Amino acid sequence: MSDQIQEFMDIPRDFVRDGTQFLNRCTKPDGREFLKISQAVGVGFLVMGAVGYLVKLIHIPVNNILVGGA
């Protein structure tokens, strides 16, 4: 019974220890790294926007033709 209580108490302690190790290893991105991340996010936005636009441009008229424009 004591072992179960000890294991239950170790869970938050391990979580806090792992969290502090993670935060200590994290670093802020420098200028070049931030620029690369921003460019990647921007390209992702453009690609997803283009895909959404094409789906709307093609799918809705085709769907109206198939359904009958009700």
JSON list of N, CA, C and O in Angstrom, two decimals, residues 17-50:
[
{"chain": "A", "resi": 17, "resn": "ARG", "atom": "N", "xyz": [10.04, 17.93, -12.64]},
{"chain": "A", "resi": 17, "resn": "ARG", "atom": "CA", "xyz": [11.47, 17.79, -12.97]},
{"chain": "A", "resi": 17, "resn": "ARG", "atom": "C", "xyz": [11.66, 17.77, -14.48]},
{"chain": "A", "resi": 17, "resn": "ARG", "atom": "O", "xyz": [12.54, 18.46, -15.01]},
{"chain": "A", "resi": 18, "resn": "ASP", "atom": "N", "xyz": [10.84, 17.00, -15.19]},
{"chain": "A", "resi": 18, "resn": "ASP", "atom": "CA", "xyz": [10.95, 16.95, -16.65]},
{"chain": "A", "resi": 18, "resn": "ASP", "atom": "C", "xyz": [10.64, 18.31, -17.27]},
{"chain": "A", "resi": 18, "resn": "ASP", "atom": "O", "xyz": [11.28, 18.73, -18.23]},
{"chain": "A", "resi": 19, "resn": "GLY", "atom": "N", "xyz": [9.65, 19.01, -16.71]},
{"chain": "A", "resi": 19, "resn": "GLY", "atom": "CA", "xyz": [9.30, 20.33, -17.24]},
{"chain": "A", "resi": 19, "resn": "GLY", "atom": "C", "xyz": [10.42, 21.33, -17.06]},
{"chain": "A", "resi": 19, "resn": "GLY", "atom": "O", "xyz": [10.72, 22.11, -17.97]},
{"chain": "A", "resi": 20, "resn": "THR", "atom": "N", "xyz": [11.07, 21.33, -15.91]},
{"chain": "A", "resi": 20, "resn": "THR", "atom": "CA", "xyz": [12.17, 22.27, -15.70]},
{"chain": "A", "resi": 20, "resn": "THR", "atom": "C", "xyz": [13.36, 21.92, -16.59]},
{"chain": "A", "resi": 20, "resn": "THR", "atom": "O", "xyz": [14.02, 22.81, -17.12]},
{"chain": "A", "resi": 21, "resn": "GLN", "atom": "N", "xyz": [13.64, 20.63, -16.79]},
{"chain": "A", "resi": 21, "resn": "GLN", "atom": "CA", "xyz": [14.72, 20.24, -17.70]},
{"chain": "A", "resi": 21, "resn": "GLN", "atom": "C", "xyz": [14.41, 20.72, -19.12]},
{"chain": "A", "resi": 21, "resn": "GLN", "atom": "O", "xyz": [15.29, 21.23, -19.81]},
{"chain": "A", "resi": 22, "resn": "PHE", "atom": "N", "xyz": [13.15, 20.58, -19.53]},
{"chain": "A", "resi": 22, "resn": "PHE", "atom": "CA", "xyz": [12.76, 21.02, -20.87]},
{"chain": "A", "resi": 22, "resn": "PHE", "atom": "C", "xyz": [12.94, 22.53, -21.02]},
{"chain": "A", "resi": 22, "resn": "PHE", "atom": "O", "xyz": [13.49, 23.01, -22.01]},
{"chain": "A", "resi": 23, "resn": "LEU", "atom": "N", "xyz": [12.47, 23.30, -20.03]},
{"chain": "A", "resi": 23, "resn": "LEU", "atom": "CA", "xyz": [12.57, 24.75, -20.12]},
{"chain": "A", "resi": 23, "resn": "LEU", "atom": "C", "xyz": [14.02, 25.22, -20.08]},
{"chain": "A", "resi": 23, "resn": "LEU", "atom": "O", "xyz": [14.37, 26.21, -20.73]},
{"chain": "A", "resi": 24, "resn": "ASN", "atom": "N", "xyz": [14.86, 24.52, -19.34]},
{"chain": "A", "resi": 24, "resn": "ASN", "atom": "CA", "xyz": [16.27, 24.90, -19.29]},
{"chain": "A", "resi": 24, "resn": "ASN", "atom": "C", "xyz": [16.97, 24.65, -20.61]},
{"chain": "A", "resi": 24, "resn": "ASN", "atom": "O", "xyz": [17.92, 25.35, -20.96]},
{"chain": "A", "resi": 25, "resn": "ARG", "atom": "N", "xyz": [16.52, 23.65, -21.36]},
{"chain": "A", "resi": 25, "resn": "ARG", "atom": "CA", "xyz": [17.15, 23.33, -22.65]},
{"chain": "A", "resi": 25, "resn": "ARG", "atom": "C", "xyz": [16.62, 24.22, -23.78]},
{"chain": "A", "resi": 25, "resn": "ARG", "atom": "O", "xyz": [17.25, 24.31, -24.83]},
{"chain": "A", "resi": 26, "resn": "CYS", "atom": "N", "xyz": [15.47, 24.85, -23.58]},
{"chain": "A", "resi": 26, "resn": "CYS", "atom": "CA", "xyz": [14.89, 25.69, -24.62]},
{"chain": "A", "resi": 26, "resn": "CYS", "atom": "C", "xyz": [15.67, 26.99, -24.75]},
{"chain": "A", "resi": 26, "resn": "CYS", "atom": "O", "xyz": [16.14, 27.55, -23.77]},
{"chain": "A", "resi": 27, "resn": "THR", "atom": "N", "xyz": [15.79, 27.46, -25.97]},
{"chain": "A", "resi": 27, "resn": "THR", "atom": "CA", "xyz": [16.44, 28.74, -26.22]},
{"chain": "A", "resi": 27, "resn": "THR", "atom": "C", "xyz": [15.56, 29.56, -27.16]},
{"chain": "A", "resi": 27, "resn": "THR", "atom": "O", "xyz": [14.77, 29.02, -27.93]},
{"chain": "A", "resi": 28, "resn": "LYS", "atom": "N", "xyz": [15.72, 30.87, -27.08]},
{"chain": "A", "resi": 28, "resn": "LYS", "atom": "CA", "xyz": [15.00, 31.74, -28.01]},
{"chain": "A", "resi": 28, "resn": "LYS", "atom": "C", "xyz": [15.65, 31.63, -29.38]},
{"chain": "A", "resi": 28, "resn": "LYS", "atom": "O", "xyz": [16.87, 31.49, -29.49]},
{"chain": "A", "resi": 29, "resn": "PRO", "atom": "N", "xyz": [14.85, 31.71, -30.43]},
{"chain": "A", "resi": 29, "resn": "PRO", "atom": "CA", "xyz": [15.45, 31.65, -31.77]},
{"chain": "A", "resi": 29, "resn": "PRO", "atom": "C", "xyz": [16.21, 32.95, -32.07]},
{"chain": "A", "resi": 29, "resn": "PRO", "atom": "O", "xyz": [15.79, 34.03, -31.66]},
{"chain": "A", "resi": 30, "resn": "ASP", "atom": "N", "xyz": [17.30, 32.82, -32.80]},
{"chain": "A", "resi": 30, "resn": "ASP", "atom": "CA", "xyz": [18.00, 34.04, -33.23]},
{"chain": "A", "resi": 30, "resn": "ASP", "atom": "C", "xyz": [17.28, 34.62, -34.45]},
{"chain": "A", "resi": 30, "resn": "ASP", "atom": "O", "xyz": [16.25, 34.10, -34.89]},
{"chain": "A", "resi": 31, "resn": "GLY", "atom": "N", "xyz": [17.81, 35.68, -34.98]},
{"chain": "A", "resi": 31, "resn": "GLY", "atom": "CA", "xyz": [17.13, 36.38, -36.08]},
{"chain": "A", "resi": 31, "resn": "GLY", "atom": "C", "xyz": [16.93, 35.53, -37.31]},
{"chain": "A", "resi": 31, "resn": "GLY", "atom": "O", "xyz": [15.86, 35.52, -37.92]},
{"chain": "A", "resi": 32, "resn": "ARG", "atom": "N", "xyz": [18.00, 34.79, -37.70]},
{"chain": "A", "resi": 32, "resn": "ARG", "atom": "CA", "xyz": [17.89, 33.95, -38.91]},
{"chain": "A", "resi": 32, "resn": "ARG", "atom": "C", "xyz": [16.87, 32.84, -38.72]},
{"chain": "A", "resi": 32, "resn": "ARG", "atom": "O", "xyz": [16.08, 32.56, -39.63]},
{"chain": "A", "resi": 33, "resn": "GLU", "atom": "N", "xyz": [16.91, 32.21, -37.55]},
{"chain": "A", "resi": 33, "resn": "GLU", "atom": "CA", "xyz": [15.98, 31.11, -37.29]},
{"chain": "A", "resi": 33, "resn": "GLU", "atom": "C", "xyz": [14.54, 31.61, -37.27]},
{"chain": "A", "resi": 33, "resn": "GLU", "atom": "O", "xyz": [13.64, 30.99, -37.81]},
{"chain": "A", "resi": 34, "resn": "PHE", "atom": "N", "xyz": [14.33, 32.77, -36.65]},
{"chain": "A", "resi": 34, "resn": "PHE", "atom": "CA", "xyz": [12.98, 33.34, -36.61]},
{"chain": "A", "resi": 34, "resn": "PHE", "atom": "C", "xyz": [12.49, 33.67, -38.02]},
{"chain": "A", "resi": 34, "resn": "PHE", "atom": "O", "xyz": [11.32, 33.44, -38.35]},
{"chain": "A", "resi": 35, "resn": "LEU", "atom": "N", "xyz": [13.38, 34.20, -38.85]},
{"chain": "A", "resi": 35, "resn": "LEU", "atom": "CA", "xyz": [13.00, 34.53, -40.23]},
{"chain": "A", "resi": 35, "resn": "LEU", "atom": "C", "xyz": [12.62, 33.27, -41.00]},
{"chain": "A", "resi": 35, "resn": "LEU", "atom": "O", "xyz": [11.63, 33.26, -41.73]},
{"chain": "A", "resi": 36, "resn": "LYS", "atom": "N", "xyz": [13.38, 32.19, -40.82]},
{"chain": "A", "resi": 36, "resn": "LYS", "atom": "CA", "xyz": [13.06, 30.94, -41.52]},
{"chain": "A", "resi": 36, "resn": "LYS", "atom": "C", "xyz": [11.71, 30.38, -41.06]},
{"chain": "A", "resi": 36, "resn": "LYS", "atom": "O", "xyz": [10.91, 29.91, -41.87]},
{"chain": "A", "resi": 37, "resn": "ILE", "atom": "N", "xyz": [11.46, 30.43, -39.76]},
{"chain": "A", "resi": 37, "resn": "ILE", "atom": "CA", "xyz": [10.18, 29.94, -39.24]},
{"chain": "A", "resi": 37, "resn": "ILE", "atom": "C", "xyz": [9.04, 30.79, -39.78]},
{"chain": "A", "resi": 37, "resn": "ILE", "atom": "O", "xyz": [8.00, 30.26, -40.21]},
{"chain": "A", "resi": 38, "resn": "SER", "atom": "N", "xyz": [9.23, 32.10, -39.79]},
{"chain": "A", "resi": 38, "resn": "SER", "atom": "CA", "xyz": [8.18, 32.99, -40.31]},
{"chain": "A", "resi": 38, "resn": "SER", "atom": "C", "xyz": [7.92, 32.73, -41.79]},
{"chain": "A", "resi": 38, "resn": "SER", "atom": "O", "xyz": [6.76, 32.75, -42.22]},
{"chain": "A", "resi": 39, "resn": "GLN", "atom": "N", "xyz": [8.96, 32.50, -42.55]},
{"chain": "A", "resi": 39, "resn": "GLN", "atom": "CA", "xyz": [8.78, 32.21, -43.98]},
{"chain": "A", "resi": 39, "resn": "GLN", "atom": "C", "xyz": [8.04, 30.89, -44.17]},
{"chain": "A", "resi": 39, "resn": "GLN", "atom": "O", "xyz": [7.15, 30.80, -45.03]},
{"chain": "A", "resi": 40, "resn": "ALA", "atom": "N", "xyz": [8.38, 29.89, -43.38]},
{"chain": "A", "resi": 40, "resn": "ALA", "atom": "CA", "xyz": [7.71, 28.60, -43.50]},
{"chain": "A", "resi": 40, "resn": "ALA", "atom": "C", "xyz": [6.23, 28.72, -43.16]},
{"chain": "A", "resi": 40, "resn": "ALA", "atom": "O", "xyz": [5.37, 28.16, -43.85]},
{"chain": "A", "resi": 41, "resn": "VAL", "atom": "N", "xyz": [5.93, 29.48, -42.12]},
{"chain": "A", "resi": 41, "resn": "VAL", "atom": "CA", "xyz": [4.52, 29.68, -41.74]},
{"chain": "A", "resi": 41, "resn": "VAL", "atom": "C", "xyz": [3.79, 30.46, -42.83]},
{"chain": "A", "resi": 41, "resn": "VAL", "atom": "O", "xyz": [2.65, 30.13, -43.19]},
{"chain": "A", "resi": 42, "resn": "GLY", "atom": "N", "xyz": [4.44, 31.47, -43.40]},
{"chain": "A", "resi": 42, "resn": "GLY", "atom": "CA", "xyz": [3.83, 32.24, -44.47]},
{"chain": "A", "resi": 42, "resn": "GLY", "atom": "C", "xyz": [3.53, 31.40, -45.70]},
{"chain": "A", "resi": 42, "resn": "GLY", "atom": "O", "xyz": [2.45, 31.49, -46.29]},
{"chain": "A", "resi": 43, "resn": "VAL", "atom": "N", "xyz": [4.48, 30.55, -46.08]},
{"chain": "A", "resi": 43, "resn": "VAL", "atom": "CA", "xyz": [4.27, 29.67, -47.23]},
{"chain": "A", "resi": 43, "resn": "VAL", "atom": "C", "xyz": [3.12, 28.70, -46.93]},
{"chain": "A", "resi": 43, "resn": "VAL", "atom": "O", "xyz": [2.28, 28.43, -47.80]},
{"chain": "A", "resi": 44, "resn": "GLY", "atom": "N", "xyz": [3.07, 28.21, -45.69]},
{"chain": "A", "resi": 44, "resn": "GLY", "atom": "CA", "xyz": [1.97, 27.31, -45.31]},
{"chain": "A", "resi": 44, "resn": "GLY", "atom": "C", "xyz": [0.62, 27.99, -45.43]},
{"chain": "A", "resi": 44, "resn": "GLY", "atom": "O", "xyz": [-0.35, 27.41, -45.92]},
{"chain": "A", "resi": 45, "resn": "PHE", "atom": "N", "xyz": [0.54, 29.25, -44.96]},
{"chain": "A", "resi": 45, "resn": "PHE", "atom": "CA", "xyz": [-0.69, 30.01, -45.09]},
{"chain": "A", "resi": 45, "resn": "PHE", "atom": "C", "xyz": [-1.09, 30.18, -46.56]},
{"chain": "A", "resi": 45, "resn": "PHE", "atom": "O", "xyz": [-2.26, 30.01, -46.92]},
{"chain": "A", "resi": 46, "resn": "LEU", "atom": "N", "xyz": [-0.12, 30.52, -47.40]},
{"chain": "A", "resi": 46, "resn": "LEU", "atom": "CA", "xyz": [-0.42, 30.72, -48.82]},
{"chain": "A", "resi": 46, "resn": "LEU", "atom": "C", "xyz": [-0.89, 29.42, -49.48]},
{"chain": "A", "resi": 46, "resn": "LEU", "atom": "O", "xyz": [-1.86, 29.43, -50.25]},
{"chain": "A", "resi": 47, "resn": "VAL", "atom": "N", "xyz": [-0.22, 28.32, -49.18]},
{"chain": "A", "resi": 47, "resn": "VAL", "atom": "CA", "xyz": [-0.59, 27.03, -49.78]},
{"chain": "A", "resi": 47, "resn": "VAL", "atom": "C", "xyz": [-1.99, 26.63, -49.33]},
{"chain": "A", "resi": 47, "resn": "VAL", "atom": "O", "xyz": [-2.83, 26.23, -50.16]},
{"chain": "A", "resi": 48, "resn": "MET", "atom": "N", "xyz": [-2.25, 26.73, -48.03]},
{"chain": "A", "resi": 48, "resn": "MET", "atom": "CA", "xyz": [-3.58, 26.34, -47.54]},
{"chain": "A", "resi": 48, "resn": "MET", "atom": "C", "xyz": [-4.67, 27.27, -48.08]},
{"chain": "A", "resi": 48, "resn": "MET", "atom": "O", "xyz": [-5.77, 26.82, -48.38]},
{"chain": "A", "resi": 49, "resn": "GLY", "atom": "N", "xyz": [-4.36, 28.54, -48.21]},
{"chain": "A", "resi": 49, "resn": "GLY", "atom": "CA", "xyz": [-5.32, 29.47, -48.80]},
{"chain": "A", "resi": 49, "resn": "GLY", "atom": "C", "xyz": [-5.60, 29.14, -50.25]},
{"chain": "A", "resi": 49, "resn": "GLY", "atom": "O", "xyz": [-6.75, 29.17, -50.69]},
{"chain": "A", "resi": 50, "resn": "ALA", "atom": "N", "xyz": [-4.55, 28.81, -51.00]},
{"chain": "A", "resi": 50, "resn": "ALA", "atom": "CA", "xyz": [-4.74, 28.46, -52.41]},
{"chain": "A", "resi": 50, "resn": "ALA", "atom": "C", "xyz": [-5.54, 27.18, -52.54]},
{"chain": "A", "resi": 50, "resn": "ALA", "atom": "O", "xyz": [-6.44, 27.08, -53.40]}
]
